[in-house]
mmCIF file of C-alpha atoms in Angstrom:
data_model
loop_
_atom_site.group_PDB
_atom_site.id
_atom_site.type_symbol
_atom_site.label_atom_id
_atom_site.label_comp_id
_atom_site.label_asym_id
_atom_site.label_seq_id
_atom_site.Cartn_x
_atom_site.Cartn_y
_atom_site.Cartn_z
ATOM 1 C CA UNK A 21 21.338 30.409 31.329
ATOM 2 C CA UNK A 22 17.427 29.070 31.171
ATOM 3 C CA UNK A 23 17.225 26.975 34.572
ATOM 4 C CA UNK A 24 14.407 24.415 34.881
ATOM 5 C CA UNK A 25 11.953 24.226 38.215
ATOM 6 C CA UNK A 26 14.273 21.306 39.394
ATOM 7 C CA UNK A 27 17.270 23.231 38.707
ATOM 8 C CA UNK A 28 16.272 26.644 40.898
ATOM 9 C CA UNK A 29 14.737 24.161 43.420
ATOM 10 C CA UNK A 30 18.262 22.625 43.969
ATOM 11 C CA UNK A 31 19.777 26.346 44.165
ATOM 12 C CA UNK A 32 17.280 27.533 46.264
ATOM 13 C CA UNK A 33 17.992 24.796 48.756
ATOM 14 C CA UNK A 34 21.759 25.002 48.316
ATOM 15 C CA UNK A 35 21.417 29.145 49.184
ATOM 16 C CA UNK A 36 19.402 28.116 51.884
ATOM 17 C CA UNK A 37 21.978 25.935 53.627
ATOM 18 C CA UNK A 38 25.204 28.499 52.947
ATOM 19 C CA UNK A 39 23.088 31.289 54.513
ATOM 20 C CA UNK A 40 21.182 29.048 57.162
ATOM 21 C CA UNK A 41 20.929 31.886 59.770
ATOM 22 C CA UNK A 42 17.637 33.257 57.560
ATOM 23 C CA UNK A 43 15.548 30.776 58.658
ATOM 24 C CA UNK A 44 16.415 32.162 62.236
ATOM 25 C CA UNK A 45 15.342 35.737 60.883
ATOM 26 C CA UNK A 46 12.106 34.630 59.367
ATOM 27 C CA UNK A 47 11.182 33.235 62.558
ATOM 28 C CA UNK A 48 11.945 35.989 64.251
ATOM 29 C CA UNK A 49 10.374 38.119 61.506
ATOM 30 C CA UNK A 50 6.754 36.082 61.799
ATOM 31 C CA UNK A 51 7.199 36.602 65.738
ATOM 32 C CA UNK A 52 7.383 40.467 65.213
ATOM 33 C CA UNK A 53 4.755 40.524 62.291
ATOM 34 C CA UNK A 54 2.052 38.576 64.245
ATOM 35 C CA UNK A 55 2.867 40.299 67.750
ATOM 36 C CA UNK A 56 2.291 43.634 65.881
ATOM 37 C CA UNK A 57 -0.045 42.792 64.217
ATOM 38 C CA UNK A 58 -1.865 41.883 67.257
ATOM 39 C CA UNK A 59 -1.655 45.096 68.782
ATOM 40 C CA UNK A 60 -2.642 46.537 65.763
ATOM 41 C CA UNK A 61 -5.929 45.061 66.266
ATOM 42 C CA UNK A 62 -6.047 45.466 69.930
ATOM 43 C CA UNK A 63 -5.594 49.008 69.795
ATOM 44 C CA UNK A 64 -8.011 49.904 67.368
ATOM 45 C CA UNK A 65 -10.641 47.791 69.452
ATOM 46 C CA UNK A 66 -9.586 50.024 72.316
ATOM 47 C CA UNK A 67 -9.573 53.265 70.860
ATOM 48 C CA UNK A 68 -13.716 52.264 69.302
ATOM 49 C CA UNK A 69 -14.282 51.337 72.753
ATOM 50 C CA UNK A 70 -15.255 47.905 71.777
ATOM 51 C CA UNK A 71 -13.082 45.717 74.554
ATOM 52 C CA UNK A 72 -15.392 43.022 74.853
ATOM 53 C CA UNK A 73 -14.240 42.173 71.699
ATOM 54 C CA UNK A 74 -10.795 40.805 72.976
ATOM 55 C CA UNK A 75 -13.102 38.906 76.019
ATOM 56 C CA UNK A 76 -13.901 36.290 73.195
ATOM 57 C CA UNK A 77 -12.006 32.953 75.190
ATOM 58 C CA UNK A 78 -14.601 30.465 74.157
ATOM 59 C CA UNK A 79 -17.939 29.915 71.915
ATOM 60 C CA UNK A 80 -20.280 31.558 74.474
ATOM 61 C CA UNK A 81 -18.078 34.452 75.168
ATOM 62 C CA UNK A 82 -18.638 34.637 70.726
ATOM 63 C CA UNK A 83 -22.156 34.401 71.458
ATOM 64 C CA UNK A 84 -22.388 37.248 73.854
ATOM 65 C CA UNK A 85 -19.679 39.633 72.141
ATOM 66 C CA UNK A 86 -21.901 39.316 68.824
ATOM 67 C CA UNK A 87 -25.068 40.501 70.808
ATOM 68 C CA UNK A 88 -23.434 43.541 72.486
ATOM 69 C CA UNK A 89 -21.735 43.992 68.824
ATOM 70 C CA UNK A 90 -25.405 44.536 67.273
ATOM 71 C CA UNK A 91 -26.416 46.970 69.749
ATOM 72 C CA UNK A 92 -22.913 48.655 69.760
ATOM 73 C CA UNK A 93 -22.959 52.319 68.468
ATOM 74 C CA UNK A 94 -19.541 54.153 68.736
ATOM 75 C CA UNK A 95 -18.915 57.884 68.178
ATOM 76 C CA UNK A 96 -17.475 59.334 64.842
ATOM 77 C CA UNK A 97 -14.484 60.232 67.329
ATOM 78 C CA UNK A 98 -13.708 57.210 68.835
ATOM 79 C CA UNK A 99 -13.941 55.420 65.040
ATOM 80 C CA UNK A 100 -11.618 58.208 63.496
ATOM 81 C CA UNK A 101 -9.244 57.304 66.786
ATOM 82 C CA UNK A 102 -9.650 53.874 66.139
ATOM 83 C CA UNK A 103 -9.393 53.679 62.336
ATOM 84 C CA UNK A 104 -5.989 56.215 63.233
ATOM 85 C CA UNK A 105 -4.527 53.773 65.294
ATOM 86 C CA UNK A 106 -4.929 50.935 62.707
ATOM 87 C CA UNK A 107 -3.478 52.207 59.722
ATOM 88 C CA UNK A 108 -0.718 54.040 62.382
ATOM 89 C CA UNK A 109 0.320 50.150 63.288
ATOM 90 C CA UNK A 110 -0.065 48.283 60.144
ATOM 91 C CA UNK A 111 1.925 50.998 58.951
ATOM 92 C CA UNK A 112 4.596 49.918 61.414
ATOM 93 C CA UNK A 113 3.970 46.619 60.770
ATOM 94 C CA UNK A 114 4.279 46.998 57.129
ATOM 95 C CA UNK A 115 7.505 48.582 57.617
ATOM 96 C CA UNK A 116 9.151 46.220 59.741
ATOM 97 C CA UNK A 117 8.252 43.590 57.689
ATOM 98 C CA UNK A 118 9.795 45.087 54.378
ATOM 99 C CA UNK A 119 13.364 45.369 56.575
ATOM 100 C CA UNK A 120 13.166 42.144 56.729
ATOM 101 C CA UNK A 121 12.207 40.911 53.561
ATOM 102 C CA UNK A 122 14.881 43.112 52.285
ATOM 103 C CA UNK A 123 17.302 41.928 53.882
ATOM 104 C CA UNK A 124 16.532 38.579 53.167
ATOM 105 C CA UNK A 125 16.468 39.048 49.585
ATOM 106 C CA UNK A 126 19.230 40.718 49.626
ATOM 107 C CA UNK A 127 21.219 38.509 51.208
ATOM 108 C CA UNK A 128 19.707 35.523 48.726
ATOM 109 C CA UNK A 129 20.330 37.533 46.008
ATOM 110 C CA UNK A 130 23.766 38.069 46.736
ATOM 111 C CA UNK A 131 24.530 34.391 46.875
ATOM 112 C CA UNK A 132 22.942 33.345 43.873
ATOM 113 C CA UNK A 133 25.058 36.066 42.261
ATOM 114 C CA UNK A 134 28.127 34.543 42.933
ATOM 115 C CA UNK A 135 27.783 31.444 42.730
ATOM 116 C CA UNK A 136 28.769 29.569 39.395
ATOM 117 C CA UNK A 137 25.905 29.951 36.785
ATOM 118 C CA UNK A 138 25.760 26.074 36.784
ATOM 119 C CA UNK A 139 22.402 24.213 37.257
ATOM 120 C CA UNK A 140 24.034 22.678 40.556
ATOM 121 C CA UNK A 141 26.722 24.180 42.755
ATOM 122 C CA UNK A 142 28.189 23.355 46.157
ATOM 123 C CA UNK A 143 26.322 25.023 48.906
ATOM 124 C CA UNK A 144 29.430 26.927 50.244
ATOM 125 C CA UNK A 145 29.803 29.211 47.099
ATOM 126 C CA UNK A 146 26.268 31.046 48.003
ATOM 127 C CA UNK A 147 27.280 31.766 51.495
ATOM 128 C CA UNK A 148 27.560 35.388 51.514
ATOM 129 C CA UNK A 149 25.509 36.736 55.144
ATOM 130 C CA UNK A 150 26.695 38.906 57.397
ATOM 131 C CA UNK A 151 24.697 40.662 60.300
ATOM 132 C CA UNK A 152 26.198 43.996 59.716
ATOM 133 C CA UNK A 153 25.425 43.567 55.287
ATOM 134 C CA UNK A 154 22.524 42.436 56.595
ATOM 135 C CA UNK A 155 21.352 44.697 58.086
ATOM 136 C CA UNK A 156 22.934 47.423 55.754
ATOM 137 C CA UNK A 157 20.600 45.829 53.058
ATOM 138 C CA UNK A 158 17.743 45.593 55.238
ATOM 139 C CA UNK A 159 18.273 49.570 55.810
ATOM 140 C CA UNK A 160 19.070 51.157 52.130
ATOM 141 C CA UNK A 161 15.920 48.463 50.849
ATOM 142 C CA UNK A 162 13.581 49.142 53.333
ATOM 143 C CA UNK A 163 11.549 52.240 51.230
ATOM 144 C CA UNK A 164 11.709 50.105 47.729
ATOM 145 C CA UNK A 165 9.829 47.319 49.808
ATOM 146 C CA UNK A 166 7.468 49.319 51.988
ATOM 147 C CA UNK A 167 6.491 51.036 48.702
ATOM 148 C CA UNK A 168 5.995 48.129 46.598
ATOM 149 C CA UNK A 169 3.577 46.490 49.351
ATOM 150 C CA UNK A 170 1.784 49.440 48.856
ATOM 151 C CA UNK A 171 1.634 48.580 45.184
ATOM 152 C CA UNK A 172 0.621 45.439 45.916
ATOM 153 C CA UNK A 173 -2.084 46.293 48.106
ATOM 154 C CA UNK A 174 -3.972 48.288 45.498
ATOM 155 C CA UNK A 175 -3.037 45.711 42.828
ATOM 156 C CA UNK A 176 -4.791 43.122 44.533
ATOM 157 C CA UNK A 177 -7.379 45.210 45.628
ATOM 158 C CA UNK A 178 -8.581 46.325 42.422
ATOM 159 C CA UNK A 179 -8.100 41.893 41.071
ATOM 160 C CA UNK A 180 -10.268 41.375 44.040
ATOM 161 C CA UNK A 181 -13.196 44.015 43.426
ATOM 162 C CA UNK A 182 -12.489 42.017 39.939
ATOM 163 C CA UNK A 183 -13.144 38.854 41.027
ATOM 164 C CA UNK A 184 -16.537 40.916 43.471
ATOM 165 C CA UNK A 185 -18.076 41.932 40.220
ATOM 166 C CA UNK A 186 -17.220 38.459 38.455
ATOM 167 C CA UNK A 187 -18.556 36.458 41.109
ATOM 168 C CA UNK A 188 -21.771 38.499 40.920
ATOM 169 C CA UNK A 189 -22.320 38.208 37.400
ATOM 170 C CA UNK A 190 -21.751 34.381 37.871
ATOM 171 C CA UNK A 191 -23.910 34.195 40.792
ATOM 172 C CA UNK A 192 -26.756 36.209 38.786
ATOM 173 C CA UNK A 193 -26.038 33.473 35.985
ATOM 174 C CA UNK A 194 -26.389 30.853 37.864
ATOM 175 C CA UNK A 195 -29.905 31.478 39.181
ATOM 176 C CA UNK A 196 -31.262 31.990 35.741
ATOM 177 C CA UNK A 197 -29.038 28.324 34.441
ATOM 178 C CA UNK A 198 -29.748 24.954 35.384
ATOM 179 C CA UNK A 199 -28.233 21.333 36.118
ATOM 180 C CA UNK A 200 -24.994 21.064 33.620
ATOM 181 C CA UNK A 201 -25.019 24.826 32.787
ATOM 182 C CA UNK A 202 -24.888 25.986 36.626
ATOM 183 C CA UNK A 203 -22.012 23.439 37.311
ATOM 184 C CA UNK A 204 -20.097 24.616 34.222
ATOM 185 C CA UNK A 205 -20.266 27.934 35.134
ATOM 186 C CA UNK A 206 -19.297 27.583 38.481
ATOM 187 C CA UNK A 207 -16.088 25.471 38.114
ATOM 188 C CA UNK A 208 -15.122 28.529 35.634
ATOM 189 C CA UNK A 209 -15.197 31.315 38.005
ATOM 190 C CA UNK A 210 -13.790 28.852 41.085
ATOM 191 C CA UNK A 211 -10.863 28.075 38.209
ATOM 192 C CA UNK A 212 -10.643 32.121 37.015
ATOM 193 C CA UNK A 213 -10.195 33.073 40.976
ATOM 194 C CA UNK A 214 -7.485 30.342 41.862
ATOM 195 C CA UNK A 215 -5.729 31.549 38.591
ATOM 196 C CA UNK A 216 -5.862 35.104 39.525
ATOM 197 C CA UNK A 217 -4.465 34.208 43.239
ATOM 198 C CA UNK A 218 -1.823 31.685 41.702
ATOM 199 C CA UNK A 219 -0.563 34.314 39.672
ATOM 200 C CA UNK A 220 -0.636 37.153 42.508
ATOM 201 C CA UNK A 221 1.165 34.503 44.470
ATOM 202 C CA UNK A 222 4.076 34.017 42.202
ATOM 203 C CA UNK A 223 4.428 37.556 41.280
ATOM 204 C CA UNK A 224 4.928 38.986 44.883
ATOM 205 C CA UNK A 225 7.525 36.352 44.869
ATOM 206 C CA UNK A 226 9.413 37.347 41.719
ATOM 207 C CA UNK A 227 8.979 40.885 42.288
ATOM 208 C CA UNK A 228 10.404 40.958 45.663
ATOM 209 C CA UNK A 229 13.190 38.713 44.307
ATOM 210 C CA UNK A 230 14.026 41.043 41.646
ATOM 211 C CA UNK A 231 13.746 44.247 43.912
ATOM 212 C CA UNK A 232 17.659 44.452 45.975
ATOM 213 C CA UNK A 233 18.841 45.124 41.785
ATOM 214 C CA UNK A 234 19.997 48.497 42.185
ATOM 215 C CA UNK A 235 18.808 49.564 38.164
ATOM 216 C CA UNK A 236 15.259 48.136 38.820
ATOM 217 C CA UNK A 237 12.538 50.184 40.982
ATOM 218 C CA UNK A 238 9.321 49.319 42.141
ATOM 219 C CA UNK A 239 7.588 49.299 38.875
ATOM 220 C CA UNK A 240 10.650 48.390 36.812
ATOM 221 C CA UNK A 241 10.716 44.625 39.152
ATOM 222 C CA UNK A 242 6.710 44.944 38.936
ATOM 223 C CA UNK A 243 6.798 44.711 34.836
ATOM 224 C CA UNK A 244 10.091 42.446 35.127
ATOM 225 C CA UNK A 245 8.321 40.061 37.329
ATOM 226 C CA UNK A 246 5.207 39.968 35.172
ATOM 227 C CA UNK A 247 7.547 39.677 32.075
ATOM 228 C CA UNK A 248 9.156 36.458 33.719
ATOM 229 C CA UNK A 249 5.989 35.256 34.942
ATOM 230 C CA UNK A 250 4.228 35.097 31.505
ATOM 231 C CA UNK A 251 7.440 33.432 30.206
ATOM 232 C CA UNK A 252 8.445 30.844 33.155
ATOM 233 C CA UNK A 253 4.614 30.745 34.724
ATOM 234 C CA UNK A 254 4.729 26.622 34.477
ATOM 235 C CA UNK A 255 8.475 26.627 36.179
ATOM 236 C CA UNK A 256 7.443 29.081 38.781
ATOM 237 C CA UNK A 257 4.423 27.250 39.440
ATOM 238 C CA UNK A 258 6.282 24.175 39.627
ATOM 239 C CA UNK A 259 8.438 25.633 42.650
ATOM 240 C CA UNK A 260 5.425 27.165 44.370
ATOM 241 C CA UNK A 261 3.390 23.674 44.263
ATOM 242 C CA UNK A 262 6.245 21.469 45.493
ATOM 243 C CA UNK A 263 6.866 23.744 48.421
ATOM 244 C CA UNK A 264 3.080 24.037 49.287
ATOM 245 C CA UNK A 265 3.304 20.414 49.101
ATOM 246 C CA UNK A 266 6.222 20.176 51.239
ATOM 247 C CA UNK A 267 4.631 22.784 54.118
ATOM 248 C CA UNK A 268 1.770 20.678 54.009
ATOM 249 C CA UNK A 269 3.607 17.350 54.417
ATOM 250 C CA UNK A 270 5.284 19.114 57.571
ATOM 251 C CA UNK A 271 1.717 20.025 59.090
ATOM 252 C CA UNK A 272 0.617 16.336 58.355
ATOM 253 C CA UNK A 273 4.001 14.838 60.684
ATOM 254 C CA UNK A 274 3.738 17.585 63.236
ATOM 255 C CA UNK A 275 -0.333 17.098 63.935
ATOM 256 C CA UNK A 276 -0.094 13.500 65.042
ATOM 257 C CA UNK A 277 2.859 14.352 67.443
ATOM 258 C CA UNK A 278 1.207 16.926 68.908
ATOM 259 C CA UNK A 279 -2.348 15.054 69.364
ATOM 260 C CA UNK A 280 -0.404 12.115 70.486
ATOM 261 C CA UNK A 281 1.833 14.132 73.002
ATOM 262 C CA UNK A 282 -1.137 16.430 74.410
ATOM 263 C CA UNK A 283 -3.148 12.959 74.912
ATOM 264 C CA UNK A 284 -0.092 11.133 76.640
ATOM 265 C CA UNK A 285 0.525 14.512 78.677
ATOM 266 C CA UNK A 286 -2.946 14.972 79.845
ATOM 267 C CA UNK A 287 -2.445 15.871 83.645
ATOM 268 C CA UNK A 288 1.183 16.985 83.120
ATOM 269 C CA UNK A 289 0.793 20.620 83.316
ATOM 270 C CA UNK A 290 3.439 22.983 82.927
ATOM 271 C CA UNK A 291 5.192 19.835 81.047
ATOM 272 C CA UNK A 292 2.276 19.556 78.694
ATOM 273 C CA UNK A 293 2.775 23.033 77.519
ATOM 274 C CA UNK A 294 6.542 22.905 77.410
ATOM 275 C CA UNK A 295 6.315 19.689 75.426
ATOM 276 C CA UNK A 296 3.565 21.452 73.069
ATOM 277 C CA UNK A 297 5.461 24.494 73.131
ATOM 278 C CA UNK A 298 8.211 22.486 71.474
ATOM 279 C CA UNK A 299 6.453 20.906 69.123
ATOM 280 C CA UNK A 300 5.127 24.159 68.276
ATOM 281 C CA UNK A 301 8.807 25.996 67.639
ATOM 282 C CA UNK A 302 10.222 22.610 66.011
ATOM 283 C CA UNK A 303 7.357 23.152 62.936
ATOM 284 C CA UNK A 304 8.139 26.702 63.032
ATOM 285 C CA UNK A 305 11.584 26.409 62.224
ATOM 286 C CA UNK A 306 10.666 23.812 59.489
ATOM 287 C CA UNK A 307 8.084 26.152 57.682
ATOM 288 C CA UNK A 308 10.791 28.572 57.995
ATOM 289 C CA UNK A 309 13.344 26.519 56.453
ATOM 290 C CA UNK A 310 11.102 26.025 53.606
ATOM 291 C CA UNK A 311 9.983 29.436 53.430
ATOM 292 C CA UNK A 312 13.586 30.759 52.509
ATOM 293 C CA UNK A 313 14.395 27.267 50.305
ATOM 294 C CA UNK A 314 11.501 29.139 48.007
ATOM 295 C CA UNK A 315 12.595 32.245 48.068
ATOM 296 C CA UNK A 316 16.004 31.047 47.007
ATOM 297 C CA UNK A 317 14.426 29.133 44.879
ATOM 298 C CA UNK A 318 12.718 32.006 43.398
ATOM 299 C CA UNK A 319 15.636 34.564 43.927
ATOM 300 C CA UNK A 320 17.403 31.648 41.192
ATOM 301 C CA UNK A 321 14.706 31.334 38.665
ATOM 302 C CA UNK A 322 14.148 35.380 38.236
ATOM 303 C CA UNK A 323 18.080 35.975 38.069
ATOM 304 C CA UNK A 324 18.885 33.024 35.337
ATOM 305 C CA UNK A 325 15.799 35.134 33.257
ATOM 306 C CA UNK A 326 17.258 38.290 33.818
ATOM 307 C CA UNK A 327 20.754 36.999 33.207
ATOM 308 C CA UNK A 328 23.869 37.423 35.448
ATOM 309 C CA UNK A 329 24.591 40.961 35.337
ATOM 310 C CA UNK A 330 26.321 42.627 38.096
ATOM 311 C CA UNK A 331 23.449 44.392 40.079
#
């Protein structure tokens, strides 16, 4: 059944609210990912031997990291230790974030599969998570996830190096065109480049949407999602741009309160900081919420293309 970008919207949002407790897991998911991530960093700065690197607290600290940075020379060892280190934790981090995502997916994907292939339908048919499945789906998933990020990763590397050699050529154009000519050419490449992202965008959606299928694989949900893509690009567009939009009307309501509140705490303290620390979770778990709302959202739009086979 062909579902319009209002349509998975609605069953995105209704999956969202029979399996609330995701929005829990992608918090805790981001907390993970950026804490690794973190020492990902920090440990390849170590093992270089380039600490004062993580001394950078304000602009002058900047100032006087960059100048030790120029005159910095580390050994081959320490950068082979260091360069180790990094791919050792984003490794790990790209690992623990495909258990997740699977999981999640999963768990979406599960819903939208049994709830009535209507354009609308009552929240409580999608509810379908369980920790235990949930984790079950996180663990059997994990490899088709951590592979295709790998995928992805060279994908996008190779669009980027792309978009390198396209931006040269424009750049090169550019100095040899004038006035009207210069500005055309420019708004073409800026326009080719937020294609080529847009597209990216939607497909790592779709693809990870169409990956818990047991008869698809990593490339089988890579051509799927591209298939879908160059058929339902404007619907799946559609989705992407009104949740943008909504993440962004959350950042506009939460940045007043939080100016207003740090300006009416000044001299508070520890209150201050619990108050902003609030703030801080309370826009958290609403980027959250909207996070999995697309995903459902998505989960719904690849499945009606795909039709309602039994996975």
């Amino acid at each position: 059944m062909r579902l319009s970008a209002f349509d998975c919207t609605a069953r995105g949002i209704a999956n969202l609210r029979g399996n609330w407790e995701l929005a829990l897991l992608q918090i805790a998911q981001m907390v993970v990912f950026w804490v690794l991530a973190a020492a990902a960093v920090a440990a390849s700065v170590a093992a270089t031997g380039a600490t004062f690197l993580l001394e950078m607290a304000s602009p002058s600290d900047w100032t006087r990291a960059l100048e030790r940075l120029a005159g910095w020379s580390p050994s081959p060892g320490s950068m082979a230790v260091g360069a180790a280190a990094l791919v050792i934790f984003s490794t790990l981090v790209a690992l623990v974030y495909g258990w997740f995502q699977a999981g999640i997916f999963s768990t979406l994907e599960r819903g939208e599969r049994q709830a009535p292939p209507l354009p609308r339908a009552d929240w409580t048919v999608f509810r379908t998570f369980r920790w235990r499945e949930f984790v079950g789906w996180s663990n059997r998933w994990i490899w088709r996830y951590f592979v295709f990020f790998g995928w992805f990763f060279v994908v996008t590397s190779v669009v980027l190096l792309f978009v390198a050699l396209l931006g040269g050529a424009v750049a090169v154009a550019l100095s040899r065109a004038g006035g009207a000519a210069a500005v055309a050419l420019g708004c073409a490449a800026l326009f080719c480049v937020a294609g080529v992202v847009l597209g990216l965008v939607l497909w790592l959606g779709i693809a990870q949407a169409l990956l818990p299928r047991e008869e698809l694989g990593v490339l089988g949900a890579s051509r799927a999602a591209f298939g879908i893509l160059r058929r339902r690009s404007p619907a799946a567009t559609l989705i992407l741009l009104f949740f943008v939009l909504a993440n962004l009307g959350v950042g506009l309501l939460f940045w007043p309160l939080s100016e207003g509140m740090s300006f009416a705490m000044d001299g508070f303290g520890a209150a201050s900081v619990a108050i902003q620390l609030l703030l801080g979770a309370a826009q958290m778990l609403a980027a959250s919420i909207l996070t999995i709302a697309f995903y459902g959202s998505i989960v719904s739009l690849a499945r009606a293309e795909l039709g309602r086979r039994v996975a």
